[in-house]
Short mmCIF file of N, CA, C and O in Angstrom, two decimals:
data_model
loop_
_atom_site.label_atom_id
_atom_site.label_comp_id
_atom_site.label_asym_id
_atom_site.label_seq_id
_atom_site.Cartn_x
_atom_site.Cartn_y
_atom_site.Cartn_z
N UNK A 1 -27.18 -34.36 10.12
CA UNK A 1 -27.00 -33.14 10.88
C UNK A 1 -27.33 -31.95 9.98
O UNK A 1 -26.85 -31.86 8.85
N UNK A 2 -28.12 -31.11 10.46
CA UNK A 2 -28.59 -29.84 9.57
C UNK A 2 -27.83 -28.23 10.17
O UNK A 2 -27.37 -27.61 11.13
N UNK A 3 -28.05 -28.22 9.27
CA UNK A 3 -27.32 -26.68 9.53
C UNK A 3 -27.46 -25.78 10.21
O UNK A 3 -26.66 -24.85 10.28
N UNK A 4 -28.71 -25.88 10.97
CA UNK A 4 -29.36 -25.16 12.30
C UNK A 4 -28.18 -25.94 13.20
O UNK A 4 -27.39 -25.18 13.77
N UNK A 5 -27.97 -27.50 13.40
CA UNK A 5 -27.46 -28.16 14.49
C UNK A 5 -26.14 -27.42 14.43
O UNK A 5 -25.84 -26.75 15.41
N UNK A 6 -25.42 -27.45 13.53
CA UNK A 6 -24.09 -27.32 13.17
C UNK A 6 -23.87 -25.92 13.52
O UNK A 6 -22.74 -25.70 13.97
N UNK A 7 -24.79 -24.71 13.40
CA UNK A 7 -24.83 -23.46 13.95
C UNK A 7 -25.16 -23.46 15.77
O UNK A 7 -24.47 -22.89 16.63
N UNK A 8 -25.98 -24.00 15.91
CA UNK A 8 -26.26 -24.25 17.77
C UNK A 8 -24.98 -25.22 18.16
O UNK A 8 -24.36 -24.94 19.19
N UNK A 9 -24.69 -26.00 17.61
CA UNK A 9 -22.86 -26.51 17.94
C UNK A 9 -21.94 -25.63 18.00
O UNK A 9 -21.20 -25.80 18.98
N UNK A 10 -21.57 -24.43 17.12
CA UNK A 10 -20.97 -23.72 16.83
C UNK A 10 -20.97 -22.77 17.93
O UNK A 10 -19.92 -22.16 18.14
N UNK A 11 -22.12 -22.51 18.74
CA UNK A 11 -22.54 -21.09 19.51
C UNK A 11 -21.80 -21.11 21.04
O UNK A 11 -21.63 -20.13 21.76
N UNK A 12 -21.44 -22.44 21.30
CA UNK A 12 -20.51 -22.64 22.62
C UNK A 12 -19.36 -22.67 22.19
O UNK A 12 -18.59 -22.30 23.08
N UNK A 13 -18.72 -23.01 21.04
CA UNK A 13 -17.13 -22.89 20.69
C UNK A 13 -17.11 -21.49 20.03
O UNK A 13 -17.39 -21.44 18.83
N UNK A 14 -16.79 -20.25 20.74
CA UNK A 14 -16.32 -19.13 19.92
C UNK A 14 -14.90 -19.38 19.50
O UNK A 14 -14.11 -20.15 20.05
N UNK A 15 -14.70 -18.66 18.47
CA UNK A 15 -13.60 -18.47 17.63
C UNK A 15 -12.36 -17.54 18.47
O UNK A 15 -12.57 -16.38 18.82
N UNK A 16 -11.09 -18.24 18.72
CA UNK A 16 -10.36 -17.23 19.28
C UNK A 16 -9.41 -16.90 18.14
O UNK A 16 -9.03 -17.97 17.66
N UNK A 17 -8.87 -15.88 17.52
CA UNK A 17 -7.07 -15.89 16.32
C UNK A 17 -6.19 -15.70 17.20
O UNK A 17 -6.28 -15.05 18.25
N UNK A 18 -5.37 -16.22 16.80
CA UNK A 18 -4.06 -16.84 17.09
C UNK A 18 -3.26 -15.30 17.70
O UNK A 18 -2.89 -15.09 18.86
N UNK A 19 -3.17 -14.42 16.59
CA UNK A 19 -2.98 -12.99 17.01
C UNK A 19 -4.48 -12.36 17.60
O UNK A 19 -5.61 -12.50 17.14
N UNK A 20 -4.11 -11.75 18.57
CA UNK A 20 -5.32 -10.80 18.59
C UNK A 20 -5.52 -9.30 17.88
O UNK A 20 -4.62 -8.65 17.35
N UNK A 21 -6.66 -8.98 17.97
CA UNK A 21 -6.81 -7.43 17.45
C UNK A 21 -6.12 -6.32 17.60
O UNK A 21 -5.84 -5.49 16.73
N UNK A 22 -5.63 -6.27 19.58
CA UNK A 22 -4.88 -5.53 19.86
C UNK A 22 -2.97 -5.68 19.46
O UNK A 22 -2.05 -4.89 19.70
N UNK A 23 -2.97 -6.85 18.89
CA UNK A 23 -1.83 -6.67 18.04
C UNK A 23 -1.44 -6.72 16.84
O UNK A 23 -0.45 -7.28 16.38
N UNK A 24 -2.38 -6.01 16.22
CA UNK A 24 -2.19 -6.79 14.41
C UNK A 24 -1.51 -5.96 14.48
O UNK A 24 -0.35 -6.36 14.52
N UNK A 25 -1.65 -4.35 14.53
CA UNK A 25 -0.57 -3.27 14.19
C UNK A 25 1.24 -3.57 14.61
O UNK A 25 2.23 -3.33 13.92
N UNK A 26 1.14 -4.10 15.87
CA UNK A 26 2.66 -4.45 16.10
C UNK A 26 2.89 -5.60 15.35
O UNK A 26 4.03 -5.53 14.90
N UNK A 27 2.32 -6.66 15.01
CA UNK A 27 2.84 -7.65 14.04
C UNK A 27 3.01 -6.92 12.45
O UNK A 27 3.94 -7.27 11.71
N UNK A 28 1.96 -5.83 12.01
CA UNK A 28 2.37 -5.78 10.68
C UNK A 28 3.39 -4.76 11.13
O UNK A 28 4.52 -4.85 10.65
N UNK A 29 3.18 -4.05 11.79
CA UNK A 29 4.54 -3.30 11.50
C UNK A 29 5.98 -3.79 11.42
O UNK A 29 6.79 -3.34 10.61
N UNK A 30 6.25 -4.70 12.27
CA UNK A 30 7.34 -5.98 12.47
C UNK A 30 7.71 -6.29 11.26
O UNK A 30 8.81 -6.06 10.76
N UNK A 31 6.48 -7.02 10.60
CA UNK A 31 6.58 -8.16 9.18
C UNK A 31 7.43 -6.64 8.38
O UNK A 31 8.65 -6.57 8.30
N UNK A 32 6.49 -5.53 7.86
CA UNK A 32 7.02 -4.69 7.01
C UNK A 32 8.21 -4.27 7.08
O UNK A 32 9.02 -4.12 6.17
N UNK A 33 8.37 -3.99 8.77
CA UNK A 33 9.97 -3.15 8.88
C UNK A 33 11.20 -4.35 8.18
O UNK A 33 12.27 -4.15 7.62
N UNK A 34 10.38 -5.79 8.57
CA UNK A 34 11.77 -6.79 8.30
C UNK A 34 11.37 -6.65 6.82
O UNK A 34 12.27 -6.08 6.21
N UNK A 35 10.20 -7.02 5.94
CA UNK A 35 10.49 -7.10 4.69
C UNK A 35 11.59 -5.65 4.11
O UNK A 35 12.61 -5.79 3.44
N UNK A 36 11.08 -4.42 4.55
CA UNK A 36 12.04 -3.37 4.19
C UNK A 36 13.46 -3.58 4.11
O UNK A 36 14.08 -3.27 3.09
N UNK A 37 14.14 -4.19 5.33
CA UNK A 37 15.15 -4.64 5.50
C UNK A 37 16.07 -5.97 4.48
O UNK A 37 17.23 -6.13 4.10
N UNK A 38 15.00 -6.60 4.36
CA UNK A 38 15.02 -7.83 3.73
C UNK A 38 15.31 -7.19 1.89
O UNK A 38 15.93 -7.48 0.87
N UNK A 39 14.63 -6.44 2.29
CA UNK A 39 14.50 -6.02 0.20
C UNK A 39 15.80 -5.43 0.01
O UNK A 39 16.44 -5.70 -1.01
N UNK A 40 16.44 -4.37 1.23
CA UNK A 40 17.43 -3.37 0.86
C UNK A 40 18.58 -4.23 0.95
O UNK A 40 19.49 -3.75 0.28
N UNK A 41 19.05 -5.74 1.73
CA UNK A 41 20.11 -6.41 1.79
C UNK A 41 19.59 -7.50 0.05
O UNK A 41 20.33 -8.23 -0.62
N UNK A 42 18.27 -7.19 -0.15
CA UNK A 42 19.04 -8.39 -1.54
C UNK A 42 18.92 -7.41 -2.70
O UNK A 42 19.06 -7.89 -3.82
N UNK A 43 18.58 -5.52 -2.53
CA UNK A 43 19.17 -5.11 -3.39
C UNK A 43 20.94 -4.77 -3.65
O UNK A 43 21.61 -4.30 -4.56
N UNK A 44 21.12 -5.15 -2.69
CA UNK A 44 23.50 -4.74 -2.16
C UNK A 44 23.78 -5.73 -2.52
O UNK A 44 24.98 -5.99 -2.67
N UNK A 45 22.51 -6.96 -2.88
CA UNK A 45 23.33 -8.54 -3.03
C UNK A 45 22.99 -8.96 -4.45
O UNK A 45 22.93 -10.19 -4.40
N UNK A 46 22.81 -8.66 -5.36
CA UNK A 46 21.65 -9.38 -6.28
C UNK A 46 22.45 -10.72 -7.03
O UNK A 46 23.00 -10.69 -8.13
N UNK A 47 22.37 -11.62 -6.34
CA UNK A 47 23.00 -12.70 -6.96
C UNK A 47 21.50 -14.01 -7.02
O UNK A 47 20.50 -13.95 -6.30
N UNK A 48 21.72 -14.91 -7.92
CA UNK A 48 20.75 -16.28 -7.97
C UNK A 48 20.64 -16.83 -6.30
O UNK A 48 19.63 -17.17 -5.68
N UNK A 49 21.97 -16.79 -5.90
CA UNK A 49 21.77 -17.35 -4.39
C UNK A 49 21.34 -16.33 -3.64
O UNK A 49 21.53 -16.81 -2.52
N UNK A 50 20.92 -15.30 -3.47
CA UNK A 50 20.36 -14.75 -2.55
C UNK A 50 18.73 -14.28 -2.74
O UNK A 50 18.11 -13.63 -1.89
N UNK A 51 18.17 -14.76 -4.04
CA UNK A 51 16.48 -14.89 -4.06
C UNK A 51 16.25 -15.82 -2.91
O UNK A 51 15.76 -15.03 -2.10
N UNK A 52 16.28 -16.64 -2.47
CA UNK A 52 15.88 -17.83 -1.43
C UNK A 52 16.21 -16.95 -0.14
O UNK A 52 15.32 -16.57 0.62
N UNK A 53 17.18 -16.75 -0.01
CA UNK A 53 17.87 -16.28 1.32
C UNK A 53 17.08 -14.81 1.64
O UNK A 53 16.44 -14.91 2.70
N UNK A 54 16.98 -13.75 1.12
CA UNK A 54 16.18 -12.31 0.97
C UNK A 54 14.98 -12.23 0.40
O UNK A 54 14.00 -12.08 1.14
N UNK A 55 14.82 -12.32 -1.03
CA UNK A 55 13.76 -11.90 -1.71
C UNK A 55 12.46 -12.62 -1.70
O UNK A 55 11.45 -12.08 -2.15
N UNK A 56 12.44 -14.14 -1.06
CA UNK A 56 11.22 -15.19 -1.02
C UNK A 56 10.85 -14.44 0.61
O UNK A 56 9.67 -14.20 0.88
N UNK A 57 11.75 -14.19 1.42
CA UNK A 57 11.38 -13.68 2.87
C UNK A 57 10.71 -12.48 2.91
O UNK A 57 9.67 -12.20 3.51
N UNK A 58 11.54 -11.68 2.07
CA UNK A 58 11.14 -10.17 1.92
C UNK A 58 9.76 -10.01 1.23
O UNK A 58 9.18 -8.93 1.36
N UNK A 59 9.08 -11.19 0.34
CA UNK A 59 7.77 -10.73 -0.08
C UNK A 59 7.01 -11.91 0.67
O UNK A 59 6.15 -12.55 0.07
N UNK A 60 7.26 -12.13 1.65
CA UNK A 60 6.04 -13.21 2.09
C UNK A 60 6.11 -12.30 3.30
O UNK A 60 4.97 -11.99 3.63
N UNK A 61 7.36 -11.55 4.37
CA UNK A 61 6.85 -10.49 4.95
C UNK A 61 6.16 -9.45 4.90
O UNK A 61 5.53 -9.01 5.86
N UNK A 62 6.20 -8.84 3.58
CA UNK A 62 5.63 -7.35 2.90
C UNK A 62 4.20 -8.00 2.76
O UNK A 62 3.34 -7.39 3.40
N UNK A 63 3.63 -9.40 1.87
CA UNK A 63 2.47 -9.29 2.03
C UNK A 63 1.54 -9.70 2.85
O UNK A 63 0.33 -9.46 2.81
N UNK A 64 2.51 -10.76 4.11
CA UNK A 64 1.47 -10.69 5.35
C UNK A 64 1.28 -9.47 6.26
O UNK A 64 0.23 -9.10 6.77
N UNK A 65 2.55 -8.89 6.38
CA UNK A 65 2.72 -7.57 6.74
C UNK A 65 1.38 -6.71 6.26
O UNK A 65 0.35 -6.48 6.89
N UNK A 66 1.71 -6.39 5.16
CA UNK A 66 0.28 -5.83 3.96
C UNK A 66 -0.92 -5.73 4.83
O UNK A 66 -1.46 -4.73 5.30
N UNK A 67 -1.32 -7.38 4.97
CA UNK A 67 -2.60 -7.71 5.54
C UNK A 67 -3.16 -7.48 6.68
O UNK A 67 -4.36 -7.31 6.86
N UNK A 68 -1.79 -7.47 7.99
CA UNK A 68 -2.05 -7.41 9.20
C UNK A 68 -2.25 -5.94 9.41
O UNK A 68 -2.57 -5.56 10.54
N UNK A 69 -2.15 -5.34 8.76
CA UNK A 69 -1.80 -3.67 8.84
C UNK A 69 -2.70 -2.69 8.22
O UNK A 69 -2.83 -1.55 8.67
N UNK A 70 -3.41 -3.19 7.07
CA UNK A 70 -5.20 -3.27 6.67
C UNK A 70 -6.14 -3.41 7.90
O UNK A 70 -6.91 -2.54 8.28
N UNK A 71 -5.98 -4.60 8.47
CA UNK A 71 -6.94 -5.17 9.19
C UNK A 71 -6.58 -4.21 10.70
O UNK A 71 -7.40 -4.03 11.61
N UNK A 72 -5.16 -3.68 10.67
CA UNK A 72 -4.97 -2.94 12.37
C UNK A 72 -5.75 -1.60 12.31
O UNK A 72 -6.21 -1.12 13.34
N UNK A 73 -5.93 -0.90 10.89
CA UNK A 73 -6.24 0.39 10.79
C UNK A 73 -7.90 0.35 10.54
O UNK A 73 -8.53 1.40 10.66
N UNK A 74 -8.54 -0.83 10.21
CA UNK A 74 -9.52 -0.97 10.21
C UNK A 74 -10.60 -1.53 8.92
O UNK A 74 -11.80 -1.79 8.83
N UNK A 75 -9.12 -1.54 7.79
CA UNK A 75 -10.05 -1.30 6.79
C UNK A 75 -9.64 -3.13 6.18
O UNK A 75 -8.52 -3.48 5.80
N UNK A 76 -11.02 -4.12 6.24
CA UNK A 76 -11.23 -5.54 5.91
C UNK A 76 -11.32 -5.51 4.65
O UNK A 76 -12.03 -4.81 3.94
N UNK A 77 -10.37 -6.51 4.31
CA UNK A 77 -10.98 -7.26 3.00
C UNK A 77 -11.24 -8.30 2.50
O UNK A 77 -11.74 -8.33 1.37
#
């Protein structure tokens, strides 16, 4: 199979994402407002047990957040 085929295969299955365009802005804004939230309860908490519980949530929200919120305003990377 050559790469022409694999492109003319390709041309009847368009690509749909999971989120659409018209919502990246309400998803990043979401992700950020919770990471915000997330950061300010494990700065009132700072114990070993509360990295897992706050601070692993709070930066995996902030940097998908990050991304969805790039991509809502327009600017790709």
């Amino acid at each position: 199979m050559s790469l022409n085929d694999v492109w003319e295969a390709a041309a009847g299955n368009p690509f749909y994402p999971v989120i659409s365009k018209e919502r990246q802005f309400t998803v990043g804004f979401i992700l950020l407002f919770t990471a915000f939230i997330l950061t300010g309860l494990f700065g009132l908490n700072r114990s070993l047990k509360s990295i897992p519980i706050f601070a692993v949530p709070a930066s995996l929200a902030f940097g998908f957040g990050a991304v969805y919120m790039i991509c809502a305003v327009g600017v790709y990377v």
